[in-house]
């Protein structure tokens, strides 16, 4: 047999490598900006069009490249950043694998202009799918400009795989934010289709945070700092009372490189123990500086995972730094709580979220404390501050056209036939046996159909919020919200843009049990994003599903008789009664025959 194995041509090898390095426009943005940072630029500009699908351009005033280097930079495994394997352990640049430019050039139409400070003329290179189309001297600014057009133009499958513009833009904003936070001392700007998204002057970290996330962050930042022989931890954490229902503003950096680490996230959350309402996430920007010999960043090409040789030590320092920052170490009875306004307001806030359980738990932990008497006194005092849970309101389901199912329509004396068990299930006698309805899932189905209908007919009923609430969003979420403005209004939210990345909510969907405008809005966006990444469903359906999930009655909620009745009527007025939109059963019938069989003596 003749030999059949051949080396792949570079262009194909690069394309394959690109699959790992460049997954979407945001990955190209990250690689290009990182290169500018490595080139010691002090000012970096990002320009994108159509969420990076048609254009990504990064301009910097860094060291530039000679003609030969410019050409070399496009080769795979070509890098100026390491020379030998040992260099991997003393790394202080973002890049080192030498594959980003080669990969991007393999899957786009790229134009590079670059000039080192000491040369008069720069170099212009035009590359298409790894092939150099043009190379010529050019007059240009000191530094480098790389223009990436039509990403994946030569891999239609990849291009089709890209998500909608808002989604891709969100990824880009995420990457940009991470890099801009990691390098507050550099000037950054970001222009999207001729509109300035960010213009960030060089400055201190606290200023950078405020410039990115908005003025409202000023008051919530607590500096954190802790140092041992092994690591230095510094940055800012958001005070617990500002924690949000949506994730996405938690940033960990190791040697100025953004990383993901559930383990260290856990360390931070642990430090907030008991101070956060359920399912909320505090803001944090935490830097961990450590000798590069104690870490391995070479775990994955995108380099967002890192191995520490002593992870537990890092965990302990992070946790302690955050604890000190939020003063939770002060939660020992040594300090004068009467003077600590923060804690009281925190507690009343928590209780105001209508959850006495939380309130009590919070204190039962405290009561285990040696100085219990002091706590008890505080507990008594703070009760005055804490509004009790409101009486459950009577619900109205407008869509409750009673269109009873044959089987369930019979006349049963109602007083006997309907009751709630474990604050969770509604039991009802039906001809064939006993029907058990899951209150949460049933309501989810009812709301879903209602919202979907509203979205189709644009016929929302809204009720005015007594107190308009401002919601500060991340730039990405803000963009998403604007993109879906009409649909969100069709759900019944009334809101206005109120300065940068901030909106004011002054109306919420009518007749919902959950009330809270801000929390519900944040919940909607959070759930929308979760669905967006897990399921590929059309926008309207996603919105209807998300709000239905977040706004409905939950398990654990006591229902009045009227409410149970409305719920059951509503459920059987639905187009589909049996399942929630994601396929969970809403009720089942325990057949009489089955019940009898349990009592069958044989
Ligand atoms: P890496 O960053 O891993 O070295 P890249 O493919 O991203 O690999 O870049 C290859 C080389 O091109 C870099 O090592 C650097 O020398 C050069 N380079 C890339 N971008 C720039 C830039 N903006 N300014 C100066 N040099 C650059
Ligand atoms: Mg690089």
CSV table of N, CA, C and O in Angstrom, one decimal, residues 54-159:
chain,number,residue,atom,x,y,z
A,54,UNK,N,-19.2,42.0,11.1
A,54,UNK,CA,-18.6,42.5,9.9
A,54,UNK,C,-17.3,43.2,10.1
A,54,UNK,O,-16.4,43.3,9.3
A,55,UNK,N,-17.1,43.8,11.3
A,55,UNK,CA,-15.9,44.5,11.6
A,55,UNK,C,-15.5,44.5,13.1
A,55,UNK,O,-16.3,44.8,13.9
A,56,UNK,N,-14.2,44.2,13.3
A,56,UNK,CA,-13.6,44.4,14.6
A,56,UNK,C,-12.3,45.1,14.4
A,56,UNK,O,-11.5,44.6,13.6
A,57,UNK,N,-12.1,46.2,15.0
A,57,UNK,CA,-10.8,46.9,14.8
A,57,UNK,C,-10.3,47.3,16.2
A,57,UNK,O,-11.0,47.8,17.0
A,58,UNK,N,-9.0,47.0,16.4
A,58,UNK,CA,-8.3,47.4,17.6
A,58,UNK,C,-7.1,48.2,17.3
A,58,UNK,O,-6.3,47.8,16.5
A,59,UNK,N,-7.1,49.4,17.8
A,59,UNK,CA,-6.0,50.4,17.6
A,59,UNK,C,-5.2,50.6,18.9
A,59,UNK,O,-5.9,50.8,19.9
A,60,UNK,N,-3.9,50.6,18.8
A,60,UNK,CA,-3.2,50.9,20.0
A,60,UNK,C,-2.0,51.8,19.7
A,60,UNK,O,-1.6,52.0,18.6
A,61,UNK,N,-1.4,52.4,20.8
A,61,UNK,CA,-0.2,53.2,20.6
A,61,UNK,C,1.0,52.5,21.2
A,61,UNK,O,1.9,53.1,21.8
A,62,UNK,N,1.0,51.2,21.1
A,62,UNK,CA,2.1,50.4,21.7
A,62,UNK,C,3.3,50.3,20.8
A,62,UNK,O,3.5,51.2,20.0
A,63,UNK,N,4.1,49.3,21.0
A,63,UNK,CA,5.5,49.3,20.5
A,63,UNK,C,5.5,49.0,19.0
A,63,UNK,O,6.5,49.2,18.3
A,64,UNK,N,4.4,48.6,18.4
A,64,UNK,CA,4.4,48.3,17.0
A,64,UNK,C,5.3,47.1,16.6
A,64,UNK,O,5.9,46.5,17.4
A,65,UNK,N,5.3,46.8,15.3
A,65,UNK,CA,6.1,45.7,14.8
A,65,UNK,C,7.0,46.1,13.6
A,65,UNK,O,6.5,46.9,12.8
A,66,UNK,N,8.1,45.6,13.5
A,66,UNK,CA,9.0,45.8,12.3
A,66,UNK,C,8.3,45.0,11.1
A,66,UNK,O,7.4,44.2,11.3
A,67,UNK,N,8.8,45.3,9.9
A,67,UNK,CA,8.2,44.6,8.8
A,67,UNK,C,8.2,43.1,8.9
A,67,UNK,O,7.2,42.4,8.7
A,68,UNK,N,9.4,42.6,9.3
A,68,UNK,CA,9.6,41.1,9.4
A,68,UNK,C,8.7,40.6,10.5
A,68,UNK,O,8.0,39.5,10.4
A,69,UNK,N,8.6,41.3,11.7
A,69,UNK,CA,7.8,40.8,12.8
A,69,UNK,C,6.3,40.8,12.4
A,69,UNK,O,5.6,39.9,12.7
A,70,UNK,N,5.9,41.9,11.6
A,70,UNK,CA,4.5,41.9,11.2
A,70,UNK,C,4.2,40.7,10.4
A,70,UNK,O,3.2,40.0,10.6
A,71,UNK,N,5.1,40.3,9.6
A,71,UNK,CA,4.9,39.1,8.7
A,71,UNK,C,4.9,37.8,9.6
A,71,UNK,O,4.1,36.9,9.5
A,72,UNK,N,5.9,37.8,10.5
A,72,UNK,CA,6.0,36.6,11.4
A,72,UNK,C,4.9,36.4,12.3
A,72,UNK,O,4.5,35.3,12.7
A,73,UNK,N,4.3,37.6,12.7
A,73,UNK,CA,3.2,37.5,13.8
A,73,UNK,C,2.0,36.6,13.3
A,73,UNK,O,1.3,36.2,14.1
A,74,UNK,N,1.9,36.4,12.0
A,74,UNK,CA,0.8,35.7,11.4
A,74,UNK,C,1.1,34.2,11.4
A,74,UNK,O,0.2,33.4,11.1
A,75,UNK,N,2.3,33.8,11.7
A,75,UNK,CA,2.7,32.4,11.7
A,75,UNK,C,2.2,31.7,13.0
A,75,UNK,O,2.2,32.4,14.0
A,76,UNK,N,1.8,30.5,12.9
A,76,UNK,CA,1.4,29.8,14.1
A,76,UNK,C,2.6,29.5,15.0
A,76,UNK,O,3.7,29.2,14.5
A,77,UNK,N,2.4,29.5,16.3
A,77,UNK,CA,3.5,29.3,17.2
A,77,UNK,C,4.6,30.4,17.1
A,77,UNK,O,5.8,30.1,17.3
A,78,UNK,N,4.3,31.5,16.5
A,78,UNK,CA,5.3,32.6,16.5
A,78,UNK,C,4.9,33.6,17.5
A,78,UNK,O,3.8,34.2,17.6
A,79,UNK,N,5.8,33.8,18.4
A,79,UNK,CA,5.6,34.8,19.5
A,79,UNK,C,6.9,35.4,20.0
A,79,UNK,O,8.0,34.9,19.8
A,80,UNK,N,6.8,36.7,20.4
A,80,UNK,CA,7.9,37.4,21.0
A,80,UNK,C,8.0,37.2,22.5
A,80,UNK,O,8.8,37.8,23.2
A,81,UNK,N,7.0,36.5,23.0
A,81,UNK,CA,6.8,36.6,24.5
A,81,UNK,C,7.5,35.5,25.3
A,81,UNK,O,7.8,35.7,26.5
A,82,UNK,N,7.7,34.3,24.7
A,82,UNK,CA,8.5,33.3,25.4
A,82,UNK,C,9.5,32.8,24.4
A,82,UNK,O,9.3,32.8,23.2
A,83,UNK,N,10.6,32.3,25.0
A,83,UNK,CA,11.6,31.7,24.1
A,83,UNK,C,11.9,30.2,24.5
A,83,UNK,O,12.2,29.4,23.6
A,84,UNK,N,11.7,29.9,25.7
A,84,UNK,CA,12.0,28.5,26.2
A,84,UNK,C,10.9,28.1,27.2
A,84,UNK,O,10.2,29.0,27.7
A,85,UNK,N,10.8,26.8,27.4
A,85,UNK,CA,9.7,26.3,28.2
A,85,UNK,C,9.7,26.9,29.6
A,85,UNK,O,8.6,27.2,30.1
A,86,UNK,N,10.9,27.2,30.1
A,86,UNK,CA,10.9,27.7,31.5
A,86,UNK,C,10.2,29.1,31.6
A,86,UNK,O,9.7,29.5,32.6
A,87,UNK,N,10.2,29.8,30.4
A,87,UNK,CA,9.6,31.1,30.4
A,87,UNK,C,8.1,31.1,30.8
A,87,UNK,O,7.6,32.0,31.3
A,88,UNK,N,7.5,29.9,30.6
A,88,UNK,CA,6.1,29.7,30.9
A,88,UNK,C,5.9,30.0,32.4
A,88,UNK,O,4.8,30.3,32.8
A,89,UNK,N,6.9,29.8,33.2
A,89,UNK,CA,6.7,29.9,34.6
A,89,UNK,C,7.0,31.3,35.2
A,89,UNK,O,6.9,31.5,36.4
A,90,UNK,N,7.4,32.2,34.3
A,90,UNK,CA,7.7,33.5,34.8
A,90,UNK,C,6.9,34.5,33.9
A,90,UNK,O,7.3,35.7,33.8
A,91,UNK,N,5.8,34.0,33.4
A,91,UNK,CA,5.1,34.8,32.5
A,91,UNK,C,4.5,36.1,33.0
A,91,UNK,O,3.8,36.1,34.1
A,92,UNK,N,4.7,37.2,32.4
A,92,UNK,CA,3.9,38.3,32.8
A,92,UNK,C,3.2,39.0,31.6
A,92,UNK,O,3.0,40.2,31.6
A,93,UNK,N,3.0,38.3,30.5
A,93,UNK,CA,2.2,38.8,29.4
A,93,UNK,C,0.9,38.0,29.3
A,93,UNK,O,0.8,36.9,29.9
A,94,UNK,N,0.0,38.6,28.6
A,94,UNK,CA,-1.3,37.9,28.4
A,94,UNK,C,-1.1,36.7,27.4
A,94,UNK,O,-1.6,35.6,27.6
A,95,UNK,N,-0.4,37.0,26.3
A,95,UNK,CA,-0.2,36.0,25.3
A,95,UNK,C,1.1,35.2,25.5
A,95,UNK,O,1.9,35.6,26.3
A,96,UNK,N,1.2,34.1,24.9
A,96,UNK,CA,2.4,33.3,24.9
A,96,UNK,C,2.3,32.2,23.9
A,96,UNK,O,3.3,31.6,23.5
A,97,UNK,N,1.1,31.8,23.5
A,97,UNK,CA,1.0,30.6,22.6
A,97,UNK,C,1.3,31.0,21.2
A,97,UNK,O,1.4,30.1,20.4
A,98,UNK,N,1.3,32.2,20.8
A,98,UNK,CA,1.6,32.6,19.4
A,98,UNK,C,0.6,32.0,18.4
A,98,UNK,O,1.0,31.7,17.3
A,99,UNK,N,-0.6,31.9,18.8
A,99,UNK,CA,-1.6,31.3,17.8
A,99,UNK,C,-2.7,32.2,17.5
A,99,UNK,O,-3.5,31.9,16.6
A,100,UNK,N,-2.9,33.3,18.2
A,100,UNK,CA,-4.1,34.1,18.0
A,100,UNK,C,-4.1,34.8,16.7
A,100,UNK,O,-5.1,34.6,15.9
A,101,UNK,N,-3.1,35.5,16.3
A,101,UNK,CA,-3.1,36.2,15.0
A,101,UNK,C,-3.2,35.2,13.9
A,101,UNK,O,-4.0,35.5,12.9
A,102,UNK,N,-2.5,34.2,14.0
A,102,UNK,CA,-2.5,33.2,12.9
A,102,UNK,C,-3.9,32.6,12.7
A,102,UNK,O,-4.4,32.4,11.6
A,103,UNK,N,-4.6,32.4,13.9
A,103,UNK,CA,-5.9,31.8,13.9
A,103,UNK,C,-6.9,32.8,13.3
A,103,UNK,O,-7.8,32.5,12.4
A,104,UNK,N,-6.8,34.1,13.8
A,104,UNK,CA,-7.8,35.1,13.3
A,104,UNK,C,-7.6,35.3,11.8
A,104,UNK,O,-8.6,35.4,11.0
A,105,UNK,N,-6.3,35.4,11.4
A,105,UNK,CA,-6.0,35.6,10.0
A,105,UNK,C,-6.5,34.5,9.1
A,105,UNK,O,-6.8,34.6,7.9
A,106,UNK,N,-6.6,33.3,9.7
A,106,UNK,CA,-7.1,32.1,8.9
A,106,UNK,C,-8.6,32.1,8.6
A,106,UNK,O,-9.0,31.5,7.7
A,107,UNK,N,-9.3,32.9,9.4
A,107,UNK,CA,-10.8,32.8,9.3
A,107,UNK,C,-11.4,34.2,9.0
A,107,UNK,O,-12.6,34.4,9.3
A,108,UNK,N,-10.6,35.1,8.6
A,108,UNK,CA,-11.2,36.5,8.3
A,108,UNK,C,-10.4,37.2,7.2
A,108,UNK,O,-9.4,36.6,6.6
A,109,UNK,N,-10.9,38.4,6.9
A,109,UNK,CA,-10.1,39.2,6.0
A,109,UNK,C,-9.5,40.3,6.9
A,109,UNK,O,-10.2,41.1,7.5
A,110,UNK,N,-8.2,40.2,7.0
A,110,UNK,CA,-7.5,41.0,8.1
A,110,UNK,C,-6.6,42.1,7.4
A,110,UNK,O,-5.9,41.8,6.4
A,111,UNK,N,-6.6,43.3,8.0
A,111,UNK,CA,-5.7,44.3,7.6
A,111,UNK,C,-4.9,44.8,8.8
A,111,UNK,O,-5.5,45.2,9.8
A,112,UNK,N,-3.6,44.8,8.7
A,112,UNK,CA,-2.8,45.2,9.8
A,112,UNK,C,-2.0,46.4,9.4
A,112,UNK,O,-1.4,46.4,8.3
A,113,UNK,N,-1.9,47.4,10.2
A,113,UNK,CA,-1.0,48.6,10.0
A,113,UNK,C,-0.2,48.7,11.3
A,113,UNK,O,-0.8,48.8,12.4
A,114,UNK,N,1.1,48.8,11.1
A,114,UNK,CA,1.9,48.8,12.4
A,114,UNK,C,3.2,49.6,12.1
A,114,UNK,O,3.8,49.5,11.1
A,115,UNK,N,3.6,50.3,13.2
A,115,UNK,CA,4.8,51.0,13.1
A,115,UNK,C,5.5,51.2,14.4
A,115,UNK,O,4.8,51.7,15.4
A,116,UNK,N,6.7,50.7,14.6
A,116,UNK,CA,7.5,50.9,15.8
A,116,UNK,C,7.8,52.4,15.9
A,116,UNK,O,8.1,53.0,14.9
A,117,UNK,N,7.9,52.9,17.1
A,117,UNK,CA,8.2,54.4,17.3
A,117,UNK,C,9.4,54.9,16.6
A,117,UNK,O,9.4,56.0,16.0
A,118,UNK,N,10.5,54.0,16.5
A,118,UNK,CA,11.8,54.5,16.0
A,118,UNK,C,11.8,54.5,14.4
A,118,UNK,O,12.7,55.0,13.8
A,119,UNK,N,10.8,54.0,13.8
A,119,UNK,CA,10.8,54.0,12.3
A,119,UNK,C,9.8,55.0,11.7
A,119,UNK,O,8.8,55.3,12.4
A,120,UNK,N,10.2,55.5,10.5
A,120,UNK,CA,9.4,56.5,10.0
A,120,UNK,C,8.1,55.9,9.3
A,120,UNK,O,7.0,56.5,9.3
A,121,UNK,N,8.4,54.8,8.6
A,121,UNK,CA,7.3,54.2,7.8
A,121,UNK,C,6.9,52.9,8.5
A,121,UNK,O,7.7,52.2,9.1
A,122,UNK,N,5.6,52.7,8.4
A,122,UNK,CA,5.1,51.4,9.0
A,122,UNK,C,4.9,50.4,7.9
A,122,UNK,O,5.2,50.6,6.7
A,123,UNK,N,4.2,49.3,8.3
A,123,UNK,CA,3.9,48.2,7.3
A,123,UNK,C,2.4,48.0,7.2
A,123,UNK,O,1.7,48.0,8.3
A,124,UNK,N,1.9,47.8,6.0
A,124,UNK,CA,0.5,47.4,5.9
A,124,UNK,C,0.5,46.0,5.3
A,124,UNK,O,1.1,45.7,4.3
A,125,UNK,N,-0.3,45.2,5.9
A,125,UNK,CA,-0.5,43.8,5.4
A,125,UNK,C,-2.0,43.5,5.2
A,125,UNK,O,-2.8,43.8,6.1
A,126,UNK,N,-2.3,42.9,4.1
A,126,UNK,CA,-3.7,42.5,3.9
A,126,UNK,C,-3.7,41.0,3.7
A,126,UNK,O,-3.0,40.4,2.9
A,127,UNK,N,-4.4,40.3,4.6
A,127,UNK,CA,-4.4,38.8,4.6
A,127,UNK,C,-5.9,38.3,4.5
A,127,UNK,O,-6.8,38.9,5.1
A,128,UNK,N,-6.1,37.3,3.7
A,128,UNK,CA,-7.4,36.7,3.6
A,128,UNK,C,-7.3,35.2,3.7
A,128,UNK,O,-6.6,34.6,2.9
A,129,UNK,N,-7.9,34.7,4.7
A,129,UNK,CA,-7.9,33.2,4.9
A,129,UNK,C,-6.4,32.7,4.9
A,129,UNK,O,-6.1,31.8,4.1
A,130,UNK,N,-5.6,33.3,5.7
A,130,UNK,CA,-4.2,33.0,5.9
A,130,UNK,C,-3.3,33.4,4.7
A,130,UNK,O,-2.1,33.3,4.7
A,131,UNK,N,-3.9,33.8,3.6
A,131,UNK,CA,-3.1,34.1,2.4
A,131,UNK,C,-2.8,35.6,2.4
A,131,UNK,O,-3.7,36.5,2.5
A,132,UNK,N,-1.5,36.0,2.3
A,132,UNK,CA,-1.1,37.4,2.3
A,132,UNK,C,-1.4,37.9,0.9
A,132,UNK,O,-0.8,37.5,-0.1
A,133,UNK,N,-2.3,38.9,0.8
A,133,UNK,CA,-2.7,39.5,-0.4
A,133,UNK,C,-1.9,40.7,-0.8
A,133,UNK,O,-1.7,41.0,-2.0
A,134,UNK,N,-1.4,41.4,0.2
A,134,UNK,CA,-0.7,42.6,0.0
A,134,UNK,C,0.2,42.9,1.1
A,134,UNK,O,-0.1,42.6,2.3
A,135,UNK,N,1.4,43.4,0.8
A,135,UNK,CA,2.3,43.9,1.9
A,135,UNK,C,3.0,45.1,1.3
A,135,UNK,O,3.7,45.1,0.3
A,136,UNK,N,2.9,46.3,2.0
A,136,UNK,CA,3.5,47.5,1.5
A,136,UNK,C,3.8,48.4,2.6
A,136,UNK,O,3.2,48.4,3.7
A,137,UNK,N,4.8,49.3,2.4
A,137,UNK,CA,5.1,50.3,3.4
A,137,UNK,C,4.0,51.3,3.5
A,137,UNK,O,3.3,51.5,2.5
A,138,UNK,N,3.7,51.9,4.6
A,138,UNK,CA,2.6,52.8,4.7
A,138,UNK,C,2.9,53.9,5.8
A,138,UNK,O,3.7,53.6,6.8
A,139,UNK,N,2.4,55.0,5.6
A,139,UNK,CA,2.6,56.1,6.6
A,139,UNK,C,1.5,55.9,7.6
A,139,UNK,O,0.3,55.8,7.3
A,140,UNK,N,1.8,55.6,8.9
A,140,UNK,CA,0.8,55.5,9.9
A,140,UNK,C,1.2,55.9,11.3
A,140,UNK,O,2.4,56.2,11.5
A,141,UNK,N,0.3,56.0,12.2
A,141,UNK,CA,0.7,56.3,13.6
A,141,UNK,C,1.6,55.3,14.2
A,141,UNK,O,1.5,54.1,13.8
A,142,UNK,N,2.3,55.7,15.2
A,142,UNK,CA,3.1,54.7,16.0
A,142,UNK,C,2.1,53.7,16.7
A,142,UNK,O,1.0,54.2,17.2
A,143,UNK,N,2.4,52.5,16.6
A,143,UNK,CA,1.5,51.5,17.2
A,143,UNK,C,0.9,50.6,16.2
A,143,UNK,O,1.5,50.4,15.1
A,144,UNK,N,-0.2,50.0,16.5
A,144,UNK,CA,-0.7,48.9,15.7
A,144,UNK,C,-2.2,49.1,15.5
A,144,UNK,O,-2.9,49.4,16.5
A,145,UNK,N,-2.7,48.9,14.3
A,145,UNK,CA,-4.1,48.8,14.1
A,145,UNK,C,-4.4,47.5,13.4
A,145,UNK,O,-3.9,47.2,12.3
A,146,UNK,N,-5.3,46.7,14.0
A,146,UNK,CA,-5.7,45.5,13.3
A,146,UNK,C,-7.2,45.5,13.0
A,146,UNK,O,-7.9,45.7,14.0
A,147,UNK,N,-7.5,45.2,11.8
A,147,UNK,CA,-8.9,45.3,11.4
A,147,UNK,C,-9.3,43.9,10.9
A,147,UNK,O,-8.7,43.4,10.0
A,148,UNK,N,-10.3,43.4,11.6
A,148,UNK,CA,-10.7,42.0,11.2
A,148,UNK,C,-12.1,42.1,10.6
A,148,UNK,O,-13.1,42.5,11.3
A,149,UNK,N,-12.2,41.8,9.3
A,149,UNK,CA,-13.5,41.9,8.6
A,149,UNK,C,-14.1,40.6,8.4
A,149,UNK,O,-13.4,39.6,8.1
A,150,UNK,N,-15.4,40.5,8.4
A,150,UNK,CA,-16.1,39.3,8.0
A,150,UNK,C,-15.6,38.0,8.6
A,150,UNK,O,-15.2,37.1,7.9
A,151,UNK,N,-15.6,38.0,9.9
A,151,UNK,CA,-15.1,36.8,10.6
A,151,UNK,C,-15.8,35.6,10.1
A,151,UNK,O,-17.0,35.6,10.0
A,152,UNK,N,-15.1,34.5,9.9
A,152,UNK,CA,-15.6,33.2,9.5
A,152,UNK,C,-16.2,33.3,8.0
A,152,UNK,O,-17.1,32.5,7.7
A,153,UNK,N,-15.7,34.3,7.3
A,153,UNK,CA,-16.3,34.4,5.9
A,153,UNK,C,-16.1,33.1,5.1
A,153,UNK,O,-16.8,32.8,4.2
A,154,UNK,N,-15.0,32.4,5.4
A,154,UNK,CA,-14.7,31.2,4.7
A,154,UNK,C,-15.1,29.9,5.4
A,154,UNK,O,-14.8,28.8,4.9
A,155,UNK,N,-15.8,30.0,6.5
A,155,UNK,CA,-16.4,28.8,7.2
A,155,UNK,C,-17.9,29.1,7.4
A,155,UNK,O,-18.3,29.5,8.6
A,156,UNK,N,-18.7,29.0,6.4
A,156,UNK,CA,-20.1,29.3,6.6
A,156,UNK,C,-20.8,28.7,7.8
A,156,UNK,O,-21.6,29.3,8.5
A,157,UNK,N,-20.4,27.4,8.0
A,157,UNK,CA,-21.0,26.7,9.2
A,157,UNK,C,-20.8,27.5,10.5
A,157,UNK,O,-21.7,27.7,11.3
A,158,UNK,N,-19.6,28.0,10.6
A,158,UNK,CA,-19.3,28.8,11.9
A,158,UNK,C,-20.0,30.1,11.9
A,158,UNK,O,-20.5,30.5,12.9
A,159,UNK,N,-20.1,30.7,10.7
A,159,UNK,CA,-20.7,32.0,10.7
A,159,UNK,C,-22.2,31.9,11.0
A,159,UNK,O,-22.8,32.7,11.7
